[in-house]
XYZ file of C-alpha atoms in Angstrom:
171
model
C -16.535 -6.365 -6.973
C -13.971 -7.141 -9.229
C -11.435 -4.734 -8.239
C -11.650 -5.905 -4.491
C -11.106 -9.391 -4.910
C -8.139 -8.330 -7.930
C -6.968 -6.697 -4.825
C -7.233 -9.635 -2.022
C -5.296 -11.834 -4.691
C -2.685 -9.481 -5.007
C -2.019 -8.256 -1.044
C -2.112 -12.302 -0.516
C 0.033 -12.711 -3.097
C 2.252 -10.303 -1.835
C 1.894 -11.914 1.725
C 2.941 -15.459 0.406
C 6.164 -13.675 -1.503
C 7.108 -11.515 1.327
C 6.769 -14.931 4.004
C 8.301 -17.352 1.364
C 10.951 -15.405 -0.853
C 11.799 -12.084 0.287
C 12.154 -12.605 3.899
C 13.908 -15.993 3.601
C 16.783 -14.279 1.317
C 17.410 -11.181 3.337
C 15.595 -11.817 6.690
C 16.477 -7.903 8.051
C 16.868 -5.975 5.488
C 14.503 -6.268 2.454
C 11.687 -4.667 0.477
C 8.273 -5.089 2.126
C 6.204 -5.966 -0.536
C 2.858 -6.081 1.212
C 3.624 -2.086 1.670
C 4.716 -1.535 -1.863
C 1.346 -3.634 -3.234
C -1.245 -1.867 -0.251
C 0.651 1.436 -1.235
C 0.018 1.165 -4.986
C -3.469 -0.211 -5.195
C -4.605 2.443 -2.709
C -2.817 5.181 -5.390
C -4.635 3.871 -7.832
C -7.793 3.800 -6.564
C -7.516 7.564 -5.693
C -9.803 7.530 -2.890
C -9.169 7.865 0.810
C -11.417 5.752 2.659
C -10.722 3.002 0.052
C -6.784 3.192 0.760
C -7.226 3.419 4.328
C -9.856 0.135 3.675
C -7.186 -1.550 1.726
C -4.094 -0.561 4.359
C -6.063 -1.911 7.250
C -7.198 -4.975 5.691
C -3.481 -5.849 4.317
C -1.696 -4.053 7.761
C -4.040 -6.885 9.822
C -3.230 -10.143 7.374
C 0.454 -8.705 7.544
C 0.312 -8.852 11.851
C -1.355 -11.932 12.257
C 1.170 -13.601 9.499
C 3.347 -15.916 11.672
C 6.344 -14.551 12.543
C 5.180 -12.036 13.803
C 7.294 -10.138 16.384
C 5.659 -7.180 17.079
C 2.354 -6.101 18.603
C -1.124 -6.795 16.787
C -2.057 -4.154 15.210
C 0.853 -2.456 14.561
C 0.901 -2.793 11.264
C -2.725 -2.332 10.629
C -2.431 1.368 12.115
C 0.781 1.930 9.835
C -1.081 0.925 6.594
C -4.083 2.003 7.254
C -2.428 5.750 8.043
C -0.498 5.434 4.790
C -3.369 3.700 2.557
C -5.345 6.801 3.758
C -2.474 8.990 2.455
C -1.545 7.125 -0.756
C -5.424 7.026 -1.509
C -5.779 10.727 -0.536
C -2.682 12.104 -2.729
C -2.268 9.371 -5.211
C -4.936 9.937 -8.169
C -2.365 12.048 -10.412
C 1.375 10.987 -9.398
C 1.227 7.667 -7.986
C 5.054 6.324 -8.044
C 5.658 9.527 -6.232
C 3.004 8.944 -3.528
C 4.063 5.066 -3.075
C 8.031 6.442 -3.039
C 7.041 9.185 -0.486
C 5.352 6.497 1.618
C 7.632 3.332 1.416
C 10.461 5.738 2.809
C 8.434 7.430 5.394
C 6.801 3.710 6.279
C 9.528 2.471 8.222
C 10.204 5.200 10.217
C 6.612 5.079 11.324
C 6.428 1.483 11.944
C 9.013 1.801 14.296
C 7.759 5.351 15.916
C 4.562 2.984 16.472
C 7.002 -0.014 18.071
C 8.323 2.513 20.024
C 5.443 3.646 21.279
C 3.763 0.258 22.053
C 6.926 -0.745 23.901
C 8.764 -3.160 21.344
C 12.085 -3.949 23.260
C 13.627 -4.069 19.545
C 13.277 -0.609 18.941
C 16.054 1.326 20.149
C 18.028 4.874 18.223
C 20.419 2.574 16.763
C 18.599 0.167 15.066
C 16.403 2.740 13.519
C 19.372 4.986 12.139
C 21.013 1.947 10.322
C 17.793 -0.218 9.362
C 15.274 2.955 8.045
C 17.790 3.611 5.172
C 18.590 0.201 4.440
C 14.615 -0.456 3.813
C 13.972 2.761 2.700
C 16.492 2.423 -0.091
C 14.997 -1.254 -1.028
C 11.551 -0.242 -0.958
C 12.194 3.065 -3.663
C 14.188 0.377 -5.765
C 11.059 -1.903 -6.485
C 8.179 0.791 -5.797
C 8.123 1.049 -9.718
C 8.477 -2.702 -10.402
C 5.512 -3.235 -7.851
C 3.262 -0.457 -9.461
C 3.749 -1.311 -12.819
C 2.605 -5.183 -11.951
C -0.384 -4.083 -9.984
C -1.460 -1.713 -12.885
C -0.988 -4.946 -15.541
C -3.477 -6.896 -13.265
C -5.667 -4.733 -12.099
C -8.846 -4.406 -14.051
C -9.606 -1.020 -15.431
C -12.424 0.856 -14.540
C -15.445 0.900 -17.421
C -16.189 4.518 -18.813
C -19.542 5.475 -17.634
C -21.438 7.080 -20.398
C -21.940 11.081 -20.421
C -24.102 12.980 -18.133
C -24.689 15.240 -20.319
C -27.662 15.659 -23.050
C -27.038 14.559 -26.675
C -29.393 16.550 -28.005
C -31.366 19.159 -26.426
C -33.854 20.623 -28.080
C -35.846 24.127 -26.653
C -39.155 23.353 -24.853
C -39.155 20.265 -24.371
C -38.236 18.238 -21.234
């Protein structure tokens, strides 16, 4: 119960930082932290259905965030794909996983504009923008999963499975 609202406070933290800070400074090219924060805690959580839980929920905030260019949805289906991924490969390397998929994110987001028929989405604007993000993204990937780990509560050992002492004949 913990963990999930640990990990509301953090996409909507990221939401509020990407809105307020990030996008105000470099309004096309820039670091998407919601990815980078969605990305990590569905790593760390080492699970699939959670990450693809986590990517939805965050992809869906991040679409109906005003301003919001693109079609609903688009977003949510991006995260949720790459929460399922992150969650599905993450549990031993998880800067890898979150690099792998903050440089593949882009390219998807707009394969996905494409698709839906987002007029902004043409050859050229993908070949100069993908690397652009791409590079900003790998640059604070380990800045992003290094804060989510600090405030993210750790999970409590459960206690062994196993019998302390077991003696013959008796059960």
């Amino acid at each position: 119960m913990v963990r999930n609202l640990v990990a509301a406070a953090l996409i909507f933290a990221a939401l509020v930082l990407q809105v307020g800070l990030v996008n105000r400074v470099s309004p096309r090219i820039g670091p998407d932290l919601v990815l980078l924060v969605v990305l990590t805690l569905a790593a760390l959580r080492g699970s699939a259905v959670p990450g693809a839980v986590i990517g939805f929920c965050g992809g869906l905030a991040y679409d109906l965030l005003p301003p919001a260019d693109h079609a609903l949805g688009q977003w949510a289906l991006v995260m949720c794909v790459l929460g399922f991924l992150a969650g599905r490969a993450g549990g031993q390397l998880p800067l890898l996983v979150v690099a792998l998929c903050a440089v593949i994110a882009p390219g998807l987001a707009a394969g996905i504009g494409a698709l839906l028929g987002d007029p902004g989405v043409t050859w050229s604007v993908v070949r100069s923008a993908w690397p652009k993000v791409a590079v900003c993204n790998l640059v604070l990937a380990p800045v992003v999963l290094w804060a989510v780990r600090a405030v993210q509560p750790r999970r409590r050992a459960r206690g062994s499975e196993f019998v302390s002492s077991y003696r013959r004949g008796t059960a």
